[in-house]
Amino acid sequence: MDLQISGRSALVCASTSGLGFAIADALAADGVRVAVNGRTPRRCDEAAARIRERGGDAVAIAVDLTREKGPAELVERARAALGDLDILVLNGGGPPPSTAGAVDQAAITSAIDTLLRPHVALVRELMPAMRARGWGRVLAVGSSGIETPLPDLALSNLGRAALAGYLKTLAREVAADGVTVNLLLPGRINTERLTELDSAAARERGTSAEEVAASVIANIPAGRYGDPAEFGAAGAFLCSQRASFITGTALRVDGGEVASL
């Protein structure tokens, strides 16, 4: 399927690896010019180079979005490299595992500063121009925890739910201007982050990461962890012209793990 986005430009946050890279790579494969973002210049350069090796058009922009002026700097540099930005993919690393009872004020502030504040700032930077042009896509990499809060991930559940509420409100405000706003919710996708979570669970249970993975997979109807490329393809579709009547929604890519519709 031609996604009809060749020649568009995209800023993909936290895209040096994992789910962010998968979306950036999928967009580039459909002809989108991509700004790869992360905190570390070397990792940004390597990720952009990987996309270019596959025939895509990518630039590397290393900016720490948790800094107060980080979002504005990132947008300025991305526009300087690519011109008007049509697509914004919001993504960021998750907070460390935590029970609800262990959450304190410092942890809440850290979760908000990571998962909410910079993303709202990016939207505010880019939304006026998207609305004025009559076309735009905002896609946030979320978590199935916004639908079914995940055990021992209290901070992630908190921050991602706040962002989801903001984006759902935004979607209604900008739909008539040709801008869509959606969330993509990963299940167990085989990334470095998942390996970290499995290892943390293994330490807590006194078992191996392989045993943790096997117990998790037993509850996934598809019988496996997801491939990042599968997640990236779903993200590229939601950012495409083909998905122009899909907005204000959350799509799970989880192999059927979550029991609800």
PDB file of N, CA, C and O in Angstrom, residues 10-84:
ATOM      1  N   ALA A  10       9.420  14.359   9.144  1.00  0.00           N
ATOM      2  CA  ALA A  10       9.017  13.870  10.466  1.00  0.00           C
ATOM      3  C   ALA A  10      10.108  14.089  11.485  1.00  0.00           C
ATOM      4  O   ALA A  10      11.301  13.912  11.197  1.00  0.00           O
ATOM      5  N   LEU A  11       9.700  14.449  12.680  1.00  0.00           N
ATOM      6  CA  LEU A  11      10.571  14.493  13.847  1.00  0.00           C
ATOM      7  C   LEU A  11      10.165  13.337  14.742  1.00  0.00           C
ATOM      8  O   LEU A  11       9.020  13.270  15.198  1.00  0.00           O
ATOM      9  N   VAL A  12      11.080  12.415  14.973  1.00  0.00           N
ATOM     10  CA  VAL A  12      10.793  11.226  15.775  1.00  0.00           C
ATOM     11  C   VAL A  12      11.656  11.269  17.025  1.00  0.00           C
ATOM     12  O   VAL A  12      12.882  11.136  16.967  1.00  0.00           O
ATOM     13  N   CYS A  13      11.025  11.457  18.165  1.00  0.00           N
ATOM     14  CA  CYS A  13      11.751  11.565  19.432  1.00  0.00           C
ATOM     15  C   CYS A  13      12.248  10.203  19.900  1.00  0.00           C
ATOM     16  O   CYS A  13      11.614   9.173  19.634  1.00  0.00           O
ATOM     17  N   ALA A  14      13.357  10.219  20.616  1.00  0.00           N
ATOM     18  CA  ALA A  14      13.921   8.995  21.199  1.00  0.00           C
ATOM     19  C   ALA A  14      13.961   7.869  20.172  1.00  0.00           C
ATOM     20  O   ALA A  14      13.427   6.789  20.388  1.00  0.00           O
ATOM     21  N   SER A  15      14.609   8.164  19.049  1.00  0.00           N
ATOM     22  CA  SER A  15      14.559   7.232  17.915  1.00  0.00           C
ATOM     23  C   SER A  15      15.908   6.630  17.568  1.00  0.00           C
ATOM     24  O   SER A  15      16.120   6.173  16.444  1.00  0.00           O
ATOM     25  N   THR A  16      16.843   6.598  18.520  1.00  0.00           N
ATOM     26  CA  THR A  16      18.130   5.987  18.235  1.00  0.00           C
ATOM     27  C   THR A  16      18.083   4.463  18.339  1.00  0.00           C
ATOM     28  O   THR A  16      18.992   3.780  17.855  1.00  0.00           O
ATOM     29  N   SER A  17      17.030   3.943  18.944  1.00  0.00           N
ATOM     30  CA  SER A  17      16.902   2.492  19.098  1.00  0.00           C
ATOM     31  C   SER A  17      15.447   2.154  19.405  1.00  0.00           C
ATOM     32  O   SER A  17      14.596   3.039  19.532  1.00  0.00           O
ATOM     33  N   GLY A  18      15.168   0.890  19.539  1.00  0.00           N
ATOM     34  CA  GLY A  18      13.861   0.421  20.010  1.00  0.00           C
ATOM     35  C   GLY A  18      12.689   0.852  19.163  1.00  0.00           C
ATOM     36  O   GLY A  18      12.749   0.898  17.926  1.00  0.00           O
ATOM     37  N   LEU A  19      11.592   1.192  19.844  1.00  0.00           N
ATOM     38  CA  LEU A  19      10.339   1.511  19.163  1.00  0.00           C
ATOM     39  C   LEU A  19      10.442   2.799  18.356  1.00  0.00           C
ATOM     40  O   LEU A  19       9.871   2.903  17.264  1.00  0.00           O
ATOM     41  N   GLY A  20      11.146   3.789  18.887  1.00  0.00           N
ATOM     42  CA  GLY A  20      11.308   5.036  18.156  1.00  0.00           C
ATOM     43  C   GLY A  20      12.044   4.828  16.851  1.00  0.00           C
ATOM     44  O   GLY A  20      11.645   5.345  15.794  1.00  0.00           O
ATOM     45  N   PHE A  21      13.144   4.067  16.900  1.00  0.00           N
ATOM     46  CA  PHE A  21      13.875   3.784  15.666  1.00  0.00           C
ATOM     47  C   PHE A  21      13.008   3.013  14.682  1.00  0.00           C
ATOM     48  O   PHE A  21      13.055   3.273  13.467  1.00  0.00           O
ATOM     49  N   ALA A  22      12.226   2.066  15.176  1.00  0.00           N
ATOM     50  CA  ALA A  22      11.377   1.268  14.286  1.00  0.00           C
ATOM     51  C   ALA A  22      10.407   2.152  13.510  1.00  0.00           C
ATOM     52  O   ALA A  22      10.179   1.950  12.312  1.00  0.00           O
ATOM     53  N   ILE A  23       9.832   3.154  14.172  1.00  0.00           N
ATOM     54  CA  ILE A  23       8.919   4.060  13.477  1.00  0.00           C
ATOM     55  C   ILE A  23       9.680   4.947  12.501  1.00  0.00           C
ATOM     56  O   ILE A  23       9.249   5.150  11.353  1.00  0.00           O
ATOM     57  N   ALA A  24      10.815   5.498  12.934  1.00  0.00           N
ATOM     58  CA  ALA A  24      11.614   6.342  12.043  1.00  0.00           C
ATOM     59  C   ALA A  24      12.029   5.574  10.794  1.00  0.00           C
ATOM     60  O   ALA A  24      11.959   6.096   9.668  1.00  0.00           O
ATOM     61  N   ASP A  25      12.450   4.346  10.973  1.00  0.00           N
ATOM     62  CA  ASP A  25      12.889   3.511   9.859  1.00  0.00           C
ATOM     63  C   ASP A  25      11.731   3.223   8.900  1.00  0.00           C
ATOM     64  O   ASP A  25      11.895   3.277   7.669  1.00  0.00           O
ATOM     65  N   ALA A  26      10.554   2.922   9.455  1.00  0.00           N
ATOM     66  CA  ALA A  26       9.393   2.631   8.618  1.00  0.00           C
ATOM     67  C   ALA A  26       8.945   3.871   7.839  1.00  0.00           C
ATOM     68  O   ALA A  26       8.578   3.785   6.672  1.00  0.00           O
ATOM     69  N   LEU A  27       8.968   5.040   8.486  1.00  0.00           N
ATOM     70  CA  LEU A  27       8.613   6.275   7.793  1.00  0.00           C
ATOM     71  C   LEU A  27       9.591   6.560   6.665  1.00  0.00           C
ATOM     72  O   LEU A  27       9.189   6.918   5.541  1.00  0.00           O
ATOM     73  N   ALA A  28      10.879   6.412   6.954  1.00  0.00           N
ATOM     74  CA  ALA A  28      11.891   6.667   5.929  1.00  0.00           C
ATOM     75  C   ALA A  28      11.733   5.716   4.748  1.00  0.00           C
ATOM     76  O   ALA A  28      11.942   6.103   3.591  1.00  0.00           O
ATOM     77  N   ALA A  29      11.355   4.479   5.017  1.00  0.00           N
ATOM     78  CA  ALA A  29      11.156   3.508   3.936  1.00  0.00           C
ATOM     79  C   ALA A  29      10.011   3.912   3.008  1.00  0.00           C
ATOM     80  O   ALA A  29       9.985   3.491   1.848  1.00  0.00           O
ATOM     81  N   ASP A  30       9.089   4.746   3.511  1.00  0.00           N
ATOM     82  CA  ASP A  30       7.993   5.244   2.685  1.00  0.00           C
ATOM     83  C   ASP A  30       8.265   6.646   2.152  1.00  0.00           C
ATOM     84  O   ASP A  30       7.352   7.345   1.738  1.00  0.00           O
ATOM     85  N   GLY A  31       9.519   7.062   2.184  1.00  0.00           N
ATOM     86  CA  GLY A  31       9.902   8.309   1.547  1.00  0.00           C
ATOM     87  C   GLY A  31       9.818   9.543   2.406  1.00  0.00           C
ATOM     88  O   GLY A  31       9.944  10.665   1.901  1.00  0.00           O
ATOM     89  N   VAL A  32       9.621   9.373   3.715  1.00  0.00           N
ATOM     90  CA  VAL A  32       9.565  10.513   4.626  1.00  0.00           C
ATOM     91  C   VAL A  32      10.991  10.911   5.014  1.00  0.00           C
ATOM     92  O   VAL A  32      11.836  10.061   5.291  1.00  0.00           O
ATOM     93  N   ARG A  33      11.256  12.205   5.043  1.00  0.00           N
ATOM     94  CA  ARG A  33      12.533  12.719   5.526  1.00  0.00           C
ATOM     95  C   ARG A  33      12.450  12.785   7.055  1.00  0.00           C
ATOM     96  O   ARG A  33      11.562  13.445   7.589  1.00  0.00           O
ATOM     97  N   VAL A  34      13.383  12.136   7.711  1.00  0.00           N
ATOM     98  CA  VAL A  34      13.265  11.901   9.154  1.00  0.00           C
ATOM     99  C   VAL A  34      14.389  12.582   9.924  1.00  0.00           C
ATOM    100  O   VAL A  34      15.561  12.497   9.557  1.00  0.00           O
ATOM    101  N   ALA A  35      14.018  13.252  11.013  1.00  0.00           N
ATOM    102  CA  ALA A  35      14.981  13.746  11.988  1.00  0.00           C
ATOM    103  C   ALA A  35      15.029  12.749  13.135  1.00  0.00           C
ATOM    104  O   ALA A  35      14.028  12.548  13.843  1.00  0.00           O
ATOM    105  N   VAL A  36      16.166  12.101  13.305  1.00  0.00           N
ATOM    106  CA  VAL A  36      16.383  11.143  14.386  1.00  0.00           C
ATOM    107  C   VAL A  36      16.871  11.905  15.611  1.00  0.00           C
ATOM    108  O   VAL A  36      17.783  12.719  15.534  1.00  0.00           O
ATOM    109  N   ASN A  37      16.255  11.619  16.746  1.00  0.00           N
ATOM    110  CA  ASN A  37      16.581  12.355  17.970  1.00  0.00           C
ATOM    111  C   ASN A  37      16.961  11.410  19.108  1.00  0.00           C
ATOM    112  O   ASN A  37      16.440  10.302  19.218  1.00  0.00           O
ATOM    113  N   GLY A  38      17.855  11.885  19.944  1.00  0.00           N
ATOM    114  CA  GLY A  38      18.244  11.201  21.163  1.00  0.00           C
ATOM    115  C   GLY A  38      19.151  12.128  21.953  1.00  0.00           C
ATOM    116  O   GLY A  38      19.453  13.239  21.524  1.00  0.00           O
ATOM    117  N   ARG A  39      19.598  11.674  23.095  1.00  0.00           N
ATOM    118  CA  ARG A  39      20.459  12.515  23.937  1.00  0.00           C
ATOM    119  C   ARG A  39      21.924  12.479  23.518  1.00  0.00           C
ATOM    120  O   ARG A  39      22.665  13.428  23.728  1.00  0.00           O
ATOM    121  N   THR A  40      22.355  11.352  22.925  1.00  0.00           N
ATOM    122  CA  THR A  40      23.774  11.127  22.655  1.00  0.00           C
ATOM    123  C   THR A  40      24.091  11.323  21.182  1.00  0.00           C
ATOM    124  O   THR A  40      23.515  10.616  20.335  1.00  0.00           O
ATOM    125  N   PRO A  41      24.972  12.266  20.839  1.00  0.00           N
ATOM    126  CA  PRO A  41      25.291  12.501  19.426  1.00  0.00           C
ATOM    127  C   PRO A  41      25.730  11.241  18.681  1.00  0.00           C
ATOM    128  O   PRO A  41      25.299  11.011  17.539  1.00  0.00           O
ATOM    129  N   ARG A  42      26.577  10.446  19.294  1.00  0.00           N
ATOM    130  CA  ARG A  42      27.062   9.249  18.603  1.00  0.00           C
ATOM    131  C   ARG A  42      25.926   8.313  18.244  1.00  0.00           C
ATOM    132  O   ARG A  42      25.855   7.806  17.119  1.00  0.00           O
ATOM    133  N   ARG A  43      25.013   8.084  19.174  1.00  0.00           N
ATOM    134  CA  ARG A  43      23.907   7.171  18.900  1.00  0.00           C
ATOM    135  C   ARG A  43      22.962   7.746  17.851  1.00  0.00           C
ATOM    136  O   ARG A  43      22.434   7.019  17.020  1.00  0.00           O
ATOM    137  N   CYS A  44      22.756   9.051  17.874  1.00  0.00           N
ATOM    138  CA  CYS A  44      21.930   9.686  16.840  1.00  0.00           C
ATOM    139  C   CYS A  44      22.565   9.502  15.465  1.00  0.00           C
ATOM    140  O   CYS A  44      21.886   9.158  14.492  1.00  0.00           O
ATOM    141  N   ASP A  45      23.867   9.759  15.392  1.00  0.00           N
ATOM    142  CA  ASP A  45      24.567   9.620  14.114  1.00  0.00           C
ATOM    143  C   ASP A  45      24.485   8.187  13.602  1.00  0.00           C
ATOM    144  O   ASP A  45      24.264   7.954  12.398  1.00  0.00           O
ATOM    145  N   GLU A  46      24.658   7.231  14.490  1.00  0.00           N
ATOM    146  CA  GLU A  46      24.622   5.823  14.078  1.00  0.00           C
ATOM    147  C   GLU A  46      23.237   5.424  13.586  1.00  0.00           C
ATOM    148  O   GLU A  46      23.107   4.706  12.578  1.00  0.00           O
ATOM    149  N   ALA A  47      22.190   5.886  14.280  1.00  0.00           N
ATOM    150  CA  ALA A  47      20.830   5.540  13.877  1.00  0.00           C
ATOM    151  C   ALA A  47      20.481   6.155  12.523  1.00  0.00           C
ATOM    152  O   ALA A  47      19.894   5.501  11.652  1.00  0.00           O
ATOM    153  N   ALA A  48      20.840   7.432  12.339  1.00  0.00           N
ATOM    154  CA  ALA A  48      20.572   8.083  11.058  1.00  0.00           C
ATOM    155  C   ALA A  48      21.340   7.395   9.935  1.00  0.00           C
ATOM    156  O   ALA A  48      20.818   7.225   8.819  1.00  0.00           O
ATOM    157  N   ALA A  49      22.569   6.982  10.218  1.00  0.00           N
ATOM    158  CA  ALA A  49      23.369   6.291   9.208  1.00  0.00           C
ATOM    159  C   ALA A  49      22.732   4.964   8.818  1.00  0.00           C
ATOM    160  O   ALA A  49      22.732   4.582   7.631  1.00  0.00           O
ATOM    161  N   ARG A  50      22.183   4.245   9.785  1.00  0.00           N
ATOM    162  CA  ARG A  50      21.518   2.976   9.489  1.00  0.00           C
ATOM    163  C   ARG A  50      20.341   3.193   8.549  1.00  0.00           C
ATOM    164  O   ARG A  50      20.122   2.418   7.608  1.00  0.00           O
ATOM    165  N   ILE A  51      19.582   4.259   8.777  1.00  0.00           N
ATOM    166  CA  ILE A  51      18.440   4.549   7.903  1.00  0.00           C
ATOM    167  C   ILE A  51      18.917   4.921   6.505  1.00  0.00           C
ATOM    168  O   ILE A  51      18.355   4.473   5.495  1.00  0.00           O
ATOM    169  N   ARG A  52      19.980   5.728   6.430  1.00  0.00           N
ATOM    170  CA  ARG A  52      20.502   6.120   5.111  1.00  0.00           C
ATOM    171  C   ARG A  52      21.059   4.920   4.362  1.00  0.00           C
ATOM    172  O   ARG A  52      20.930   4.828   3.133  1.00  0.00           O
ATOM    173  N   GLU A  53      21.677   3.981   5.078  1.00  0.00           N
ATOM    174  CA  GLU A  53      22.196   2.770   4.433  1.00  0.00           C
ATOM    175  C   GLU A  53      21.093   1.966   3.769  1.00  0.00           C
ATOM    176  O   GLU A  53      21.346   1.244   2.794  1.00  0.00           O
ATOM    177  N   ARG A  54      19.879   2.103   4.279  1.00  0.00           N
ATOM    178  CA  ARG A  54      18.738   1.375   3.708  1.00  0.00           C
ATOM    179  C   ARG A  54      18.024   2.193   2.639  1.00  0.00           C
ATOM    180  O   ARG A  54      16.946   1.821   2.184  1.00  0.00           O
ATOM    181  N   GLY A  55      18.591   3.332   2.295  1.00  0.00           N
ATOM    182  CA  GLY A  55      18.013   4.151   1.236  1.00  0.00           C
ATOM    183  C   GLY A  55      17.126   5.268   1.717  1.00  0.00           C
ATOM    184  O   GLY A  55      16.530   5.983   0.894  1.00  0.00           O
ATOM    185  N   GLY A  56      17.005   5.467   3.025  1.00  0.00           N
ATOM    186  CA  GLY A  56      16.152   6.512   3.569  1.00  0.00           C
ATOM    187  C   GLY A  56      16.893   7.831   3.711  1.00  0.00           C
ATOM    188  O   GLY A  56      18.120   7.903   3.577  1.00  0.00           O
ATOM    189  N   ASP A  57      16.135   8.870   3.990  1.00  0.00           N
ATOM    190  CA  ASP A  57      16.675  10.217   4.172  1.00  0.00           C
ATOM    191  C   ASP A  57      16.535  10.569   5.651  1.00  0.00           C
ATOM    192  O   ASP A  57      15.419  10.729   6.155  1.00  0.00           O
ATOM    193  N   ALA A  58      17.665  10.681   6.346  1.00  0.00           N
ATOM    194  CA  ALA A  58      17.617  10.915   7.795  1.00  0.00           C
ATOM    195  C   ALA A  58      18.737  11.845   8.221  1.00  0.00           C
ATOM    196  O   ALA A  58      19.851  11.792   7.694  1.00  0.00           O
ATOM    197  N   VAL A  59      18.428  12.709   9.189  1.00  0.00           N
ATOM    198  CA  VAL A  59      19.424  13.566   9.822  1.00  0.00           C
ATOM    199  C   VAL A  59      19.423  13.279  11.315  1.00  0.00           C
ATOM    200  O   VAL A  59      18.403  12.852  11.870  1.00  0.00           O
ATOM    201  N   ALA A  60      20.547  13.512  11.956  1.00  0.00           N
ATOM    202  CA  ALA A  60      20.695  13.242  13.390  1.00  0.00           C
ATOM    203  C   ALA A  60      20.678  14.548  14.164  1.00  0.00           C
ATOM    204  O   ALA A  60      21.412  15.482  13.821  1.00  0.00           O
ATOM    205  N   ILE A  61      19.831  14.615  15.206  1.00  0.00           N
ATOM    206  CA  ILE A  61      19.761  15.813  16.042  1.00  0.00           C
ATOM    207  C   ILE A  61      19.762  15.377  17.499  1.00  0.00           C
ATOM    208  O   ILE A  61      18.758  14.884  18.018  1.00  0.00           O
ATOM    209  N   ALA A  62      20.898  15.572  18.154  1.00  0.00           N
ATOM    210  CA  ALA A  62      21.036  15.175  19.552  1.00  0.00           C
ATOM    211  C   ALA A  62      20.624  16.326  20.458  1.00  0.00           C
ATOM    212  O   ALA A  62      21.289  17.359  20.501  1.00  0.00           O
ATOM    213  N   VAL A  63      19.509  16.136  21.158  1.00  0.00           N
ATOM    214  CA  VAL A  63      19.002  17.124  22.104  1.00  0.00           C
ATOM    215  C   VAL A  63      18.366  16.378  23.264  1.00  0.00           C
ATOM    216  O   VAL A  63      17.613  15.423  23.059  1.00  0.00           O
ATOM    217  N   ASP A  64      18.644  16.809  24.476  1.00  0.00           N
ATOM    218  CA  ASP A  64      18.028  16.236  25.670  1.00  0.00           C
ATOM    219  C   ASP A  64      16.700  16.952  25.915  1.00  0.00           C
ATOM    220  O   ASP A  64      16.675  18.122  26.321  1.00  0.00           O
ATOM    221  N   LEU A  65      15.600  16.274  25.668  1.00  0.00           N
ATOM    222  CA  LEU A  65      14.281  16.902  25.780  1.00  0.00           C
ATOM    223  C   LEU A  65      13.873  17.195  27.214  1.00  0.00           C
ATOM    224  O   LEU A  65      12.908  17.930  27.436  1.00  0.00           O
ATOM    225  N   THR A  66      14.562  16.630  28.175  1.00  0.00           N
ATOM    226  CA  THR A  66      14.198  16.913  29.564  1.00  0.00           C
ATOM    227  C   THR A  66      14.735  18.260  30.028  1.00  0.00           C
ATOM    228  O   THR A  66      14.329  18.742  31.087  1.00  0.00           O
ATOM    229  N   ARG A  67      15.646  18.857  29.261  1.00  0.00           N
ATOM    230  CA  ARG A  67      16.092  20.204  29.583  1.00  0.00           C
ATOM    231  C   ARG A  67      14.967  21.200  29.289  1.00  0.00           C
ATOM    232  O   ARG A  67      14.161  20.988  28.373  1.00  0.00           O
ATOM    233  N   GLU A  68      14.899  22.281  30.030  1.00  0.00           N
ATOM    234  CA  GLU A  68      13.804  23.240  29.889  1.00  0.00           C
ATOM    235  C   GLU A  68      13.661  23.744  28.458  1.00  0.00           C
ATOM    236  O   GLU A  68      12.551  23.849  27.934  1.00  0.00           O
ATOM    237  N   LYS A  69      14.776  24.070  27.816  1.00  0.00           N
ATOM    238  CA  LYS A  69      14.717  24.602  26.453  1.00  0.00           C
ATOM    239  C   LYS A  69      14.959  23.529  25.396  1.00  0.00           C
ATOM    240  O   LYS A  69      15.082  23.840  24.215  1.00  0.00           O
ATOM    241  N   GLY A  70      15.010  22.272  25.820  1.00  0.00           N
ATOM    242  CA  GLY A  70      15.267  21.185  24.891  1.00  0.00           C
ATOM    243  C   GLY A  70      14.258  21.081  23.753  1.00  0.00           C
ATOM    244  O   GLY A  70      14.651  20.985  22.584  1.00  0.00           O
ATOM    245  N   PRO A  71      12.936  21.079  24.050  1.00  0.00           N
ATOM    246  CA  PRO A  71      11.964  20.962  22.966  1.00  0.00           C
ATOM    247  C   PRO A  71      12.081  22.071  21.922  1.00  0.00           C
ATOM    248  O   PRO A  71      12.041  21.806  20.702  1.00  0.00           O
ATOM    249  N   ALA A  72      12.224  23.314  22.358  1.00  0.00           N
ATOM    250  CA  ALA A  72      12.342  24.428  21.412  1.00  0.00           C
ATOM    251  C   ALA A  72      13.603  24.295  20.564  1.00  0.00           C
ATOM    252  O   ALA A  72      13.590  24.558  19.353  1.00  0.00           O
ATOM    253  N   GLU A  73      14.705  23.879  21.187  1.00  0.00           N
ATOM    254  CA  GLU A  73      15.949  23.691  20.437  1.00  0.00           C
ATOM    255  C   GLU A  73      15.813  22.582  19.404  1.00  0.00           C
ATOM    256  O   GLU A  73      16.273  22.716  18.258  1.00  0.00           O
ATOM    257  N   LEU A  74      15.174  21.492  19.793  1.00  0.00           N
ATOM    258  CA  LEU A  74      15.001  20.371  18.872  1.00  0.00           C
ATOM    259  C   LEU A  74      14.179  20.788  17.659  1.00  0.00           C
ATOM    260  O   LEU A  74      14.530  20.478  16.517  1.00  0.00           O
ATOM    261  N   VAL A  75      13.082  21.490  17.888  1.00  0.00           N
ATOM    262  CA  VAL A  75      12.237  21.931  16.774  1.00  0.00           C
ATOM    263  C   VAL A  75      13.006  22.889  15.871  1.00  0.00           C
ATOM    264  O   VAL A  75      12.949  22.786  14.628  1.00  0.00           O
ATOM    265  N   GLU A  76      13.735  23.814  16.455  1.00  0.00           N
ATOM    266  CA  GLU A  76      14.493  24.783  15.658  1.00  0.00           C
ATOM    267  C   GLU A  76      15.508  24.081  14.760  1.00  0.00           C
ATOM    268  O   GLU A  76      15.622  24.389  13.560  1.00  0.00           O
ATOM    269  N   ARG A  77      16.221  23.126  15.324  1.00  0.00           N
ATOM    270  CA  ARG A  77      17.244  22.427  14.542  1.00  0.00           C
ATOM    271  C   ARG A  77      16.623  21.501  13.497  1.00  0.00           C
ATOM    272  O   ARG A  77      17.157  21.359  12.386  1.00  0.00           O
ATOM    273  N   ALA A  78      15.500  20.871  13.839  1.00  0.00           N
ATOM    274  CA  ALA A  78      14.831  20.003  12.869  1.00  0.00           C
ATOM    275  C   ALA A  78      14.283  20.809  11.702  1.00  0.00           C
ATOM    276  O   ALA A  78      14.383  20.394  10.532  1.00  0.00           O
ATOM    277  N   ARG A  79      13.720  21.962  11.984  1.00  0.00           N
ATOM    278  CA  ARG A  79      13.222  22.820  10.905  1.00  0.00           C
ATOM    279  C   ARG A  79      14.363  23.330  10.034  1.00  0.00           C
ATOM    280  O   ARG A  79      14.218  23.451   8.810  1.00  0.00           O
ATOM    281  N   ALA A  80      15.486  23.639  10.649  1.00  0.00           N
ATOM    282  CA  ALA A  80      16.630  24.105   9.872  1.00  0.00           C
ATOM    283  C   ALA A  80      17.113  23.026   8.909  1.00  0.00           C
ATOM    284  O   ALA A  80      17.575  23.322   7.803  1.00  0.00           O
ATOM    285  N   ALA A  81      16.996  21.768   9.318  1.00  0.00           N
ATOM    286  CA  ALA A  81      17.470  20.659   8.492  1.00  0.00           C
ATOM    287  C   ALA A  81      16.442  20.193   7.471  1.00  0.00           C
ATOM    288  O   ALA A  81      16.793  19.823   6.338  1.00  0.00           O
ATOM    289  N   LEU A  82      15.165  20.225   7.842  1.00  0.00           N
ATOM    290  CA  LEU A  82      14.132  19.607   7.002  1.00  0.00           C
ATOM    291  C   LEU A  82      13.051  20.564   6.522  1.00  0.00           C
ATOM    292  O   LEU A  82      12.219  20.186   5.699  1.00  0.00           O
ATOM    293  N   GLY A  83      13.012  21.774   7.037  1.00  0.00           N
ATOM    294  CA  GLY A  83      11.919  22.680   6.699  1.00  0.00           C
ATOM    295  C   GLY A  83      10.707  22.401   7.568  1.00  0.00           C
ATOM    296  O   GLY A  83      10.830  21.918   8.697  1.00  0.00           O
ATOM    297  N   ASP A  84       9.520  22.709   7.056  1.00  0.00           N
ATOM    298  CA  ASP A  84       8.285  22.468   7.812  1.00  0.00           C
ATOM    299  C   ASP A  84       8.182  21.004   8.216  1.00  0.00           C
ATOM    300  O   ASP A  84       8.471  20.102   7.423  1.00  0.00           O
TER     301      ASP A  84
END
